[in-house]
Tab-separated table of C-alpha atoms and ligand atoms in Angstrom:
chain	number	residue	atom	x	y	z
A	57	MET	CA	-4.689	9.790	14.247
A	58	HIS	CA	-5.424	9.212	10.582
A	59	LYS	CA	-8.625	7.912	9.048
A	60	GLY	CA	-9.348	6.469	5.677
A	61	SER	CA	-11.524	4.115	3.699
A	62	CYS	CA	-11.980	2.287	0.447
A	63	LEU	CA	-13.861	3.983	-2.386
A	64	CYS	CA	-17.304	2.692	-1.388
A	65	GLY	CA	-16.729	3.302	2.310
A	66	ALA	CA	-17.412	-0.261	3.429
A	67	VAL	CA	-13.903	-0.725	4.835
A	68	ARG	CA	-12.742	2.007	7.201
A	69	ILE	CA	-9.316	2.319	8.747
A	70	THR	CA	-7.854	4.264	11.622
A	71	VAL	CA	-4.131	4.607	12.247
A	72	SER	CA	-3.000	5.979	15.578
A	73	GLY	CA	0.021	8.228	15.746
A	74	ASN	CA	1.918	9.980	12.997
A	75	LEU	CA	2.439	8.339	9.635
A	76	PRO	CA	6.000	7.469	8.711
A	77	LYS	CA	7.188	8.349	5.221
A	78	PRO	CA	5.604	6.229	2.484
A	79	ASN	CA	7.381	4.864	-0.565
A	80	ALA	CA	6.276	4.387	-4.142
A	81	CYS	CA	6.642	0.886	-5.561
A	82	HIS	CA	6.875	0.396	-9.305
A	83	CYS	CA	7.080	-3.421	-9.282
A	84	ARG	CA	5.025	-5.459	-11.701
A	85	ALA	CA	2.610	-6.683	-9.013
A	86	CYS	CA	1.881	-3.210	-7.597
A	87	ARG	CA	1.390	-1.831	-11.098
A	88	LYS	CA	-1.032	-4.636	-11.968
A	89	GLN	CA	-2.978	-4.316	-8.760
A	90	THR	CA	-3.250	-0.539	-8.580
A	91	GLY	CA	-3.445	0.272	-12.278
A	92	HIS	CA	-0.379	2.539	-12.108
A	93	TYR	CA	2.105	2.212	-9.261
A	94	GLY	CA	1.680	1.719	-5.549
A	95	ALA	CA	2.288	4.283	-2.819
A	96	SER	CA	2.002	2.905	0.692
A	97	VAL	CA	3.078	3.478	4.261
A	98	ASP	CA	4.265	0.806	6.711
A	99	VAL	CA	2.531	0.925	10.083
A	100	PRO	CA	2.695	-1.441	13.069
A	101	ARG	CA	-0.367	-3.703	13.151
A	102	SER	CA	-0.953	-2.567	16.714
A	103	SER	CA	-1.594	1.005	15.531
A	104	LEU	CA	-4.033	-0.005	12.769
A	105	SER	CA	-7.706	-0.711	13.311
A	106	VAL	CA	-10.006	-1.871	10.511
A	107	GLU	CA	-13.801	-1.603	10.521
A	108	ASN	CA	-15.740	-4.159	8.489
A	109	GLU	CA	-12.680	-6.304	7.990
A	110	ASP	CA	-14.956	-9.031	6.600
A	111	MET	CA	-15.247	-6.877	3.460
A	112	VAL	CA	-11.501	-7.207	2.871
A	113	ARG	CA	-10.439	-9.949	0.475
A	114	TRP	CA	-6.863	-11.145	0.369
A	115	TYR	CA	-4.852	-12.090	-2.677
A	116	GLN	CA	-1.712	-14.054	-1.846
A	117	SER	CA	0.705	-12.554	-4.368
A	118	SER	CA	3.722	-14.485	-3.080
A	119	ASP	CA	4.648	-16.878	-0.265
A	120	LYS	CA	5.379	-13.981	2.035
A	121	VAL	CA	2.891	-11.321	0.998
A	122	ARG	CA	-0.863	-10.962	0.733
A	123	ARG	CA	-2.637	-7.989	-0.765
A	124	GLY	CA	-5.929	-6.758	0.690
A	125	PHE	CA	-8.715	-5.040	-1.250
A	126	CYS	CA	-12.380	-4.209	-0.730
A	127	CYS	CA	-14.622	-6.949	-2.089
A	128	ALA	CA	-17.339	-4.437	-3.002
A	129	CYS	CA	-15.434	-1.658	-4.791
A	130	GLY	CA	-12.031	-3.252	-5.434
A	131	SER	CA	-9.963	-0.513	-3.801
A	132	THR	CA	-6.361	-1.428	-3.091
A	133	LEU	CA	-5.911	-1.176	0.678
A	134	PHE	CA	-3.168	-3.329	2.212
A	135	TRP	CA	0.139	-4.937	1.408
A	136	ASP	CA	0.667	-7.397	4.214
A	137	PRO	CA	3.899	-9.315	4.809
A	138	VAL	CA	2.474	-12.278	6.670
A	139	HIS	CA	5.550	-13.017	8.787
A	140	HIS	CA	5.975	-9.467	10.091
A	141	ASP	CA	4.093	-7.335	12.590
A	142	TRP	CA	3.466	-4.405	10.258
A	143	THR	CA	1.201	-3.740	7.297
A	144	ALA	CA	1.553	-1.329	4.400
A	145	ILE	CA	-1.507	0.840	3.793
A	146	ALA	CA	-2.233	2.329	0.396
A	147	MET	CA	-1.844	6.112	0.594
A	148	GLY	CA	-4.916	6.641	-1.558
A	149	ALA	CA	-7.075	5.208	1.228
A	150	PHE	CA	-6.398	8.122	3.586
A	151	ASP	CA	-8.870	10.983	3.866
A	152	GLY	CA	-7.667	14.533	4.356
A	153	SER	CA	-4.086	15.576	4.904
A	154	THR	CA	-1.610	12.859	5.759
A	155	GLY	CA	1.148	15.082	7.115
A	156	THR	CA	3.788	13.042	5.367
A	157	SER	CA	5.451	12.766	1.967
A	158	LEU	CA	7.115	10.116	-0.195
A	159	SER	CA	10.601	9.059	0.823
A	160	MET	CA	11.708	7.128	-2.250
A	161	HIS	CA	10.823	5.036	-5.277
A	162	ILE	CA	11.482	1.300	-5.278
A	163	PHE	CA	11.537	-1.389	-7.977
A	164	VAL	CA	12.034	1.296	-10.597
A	165	SER	CA	13.591	-1.383	-12.829
A	166	GLU	CA	10.041	-2.649	-13.352
A	167	LYS	CA	8.376	0.718	-13.914
A	168	GLY	CA	6.235	1.421	-16.959
A	169	ASP	CA	7.720	3.194	-19.971
A	170	TYR	CA	4.848	5.676	-20.188
A	171	TYR	CA	5.932	7.909	-17.296
A	172	GLU	CA	9.060	9.473	-15.865
A	173	ILE	CA	10.023	9.820	-12.214
A	174	ALA	CA	11.129	13.419	-11.911
A	175	ASP	CA	10.596	14.371	-8.277
A	176	GLY	CA	14.263	14.099	-7.328
A	177	LEU	CA	13.668	11.426	-4.665
A	178	PRO	CA	15.993	8.428	-4.365
A	179	GLN	CA	15.290	5.548	-6.718
A	180	ASN	CA	16.102	1.912	-6.006
A	181	SER	CA	16.186	-0.597	-8.831
A	182	ARG	CA	14.626	-3.120	-6.410
B	421	LIG	ZN1	-15.224	-0.609	-0.834
């Protein structure tokens, strides 16, 4: 079981079971939303519970995806593909050890020019 929250603590999450490996997304939208790049883990909706979900605001960033953030503190929390039964949770939301590690970098073709990716993990252009 893994617990987490937004910065102000209004939105709290619990994920049951182990976390799969997250990925780091360097696409334009994740960079804009997070301020750097996004690291998130895909979990089945059935294993995610959200307290104070009414504090989550959704930004529809494309036809198929909405992005959830706390309306009080602005923390990036969810990347939600509306036609699927899973949700990506921002790794920064988790408290304590996660017991997992990044699997790969995606959308590196859109990464910023002010940093290098030097961790040796696979990189996908998309
Ligand atoms: Zn908050």
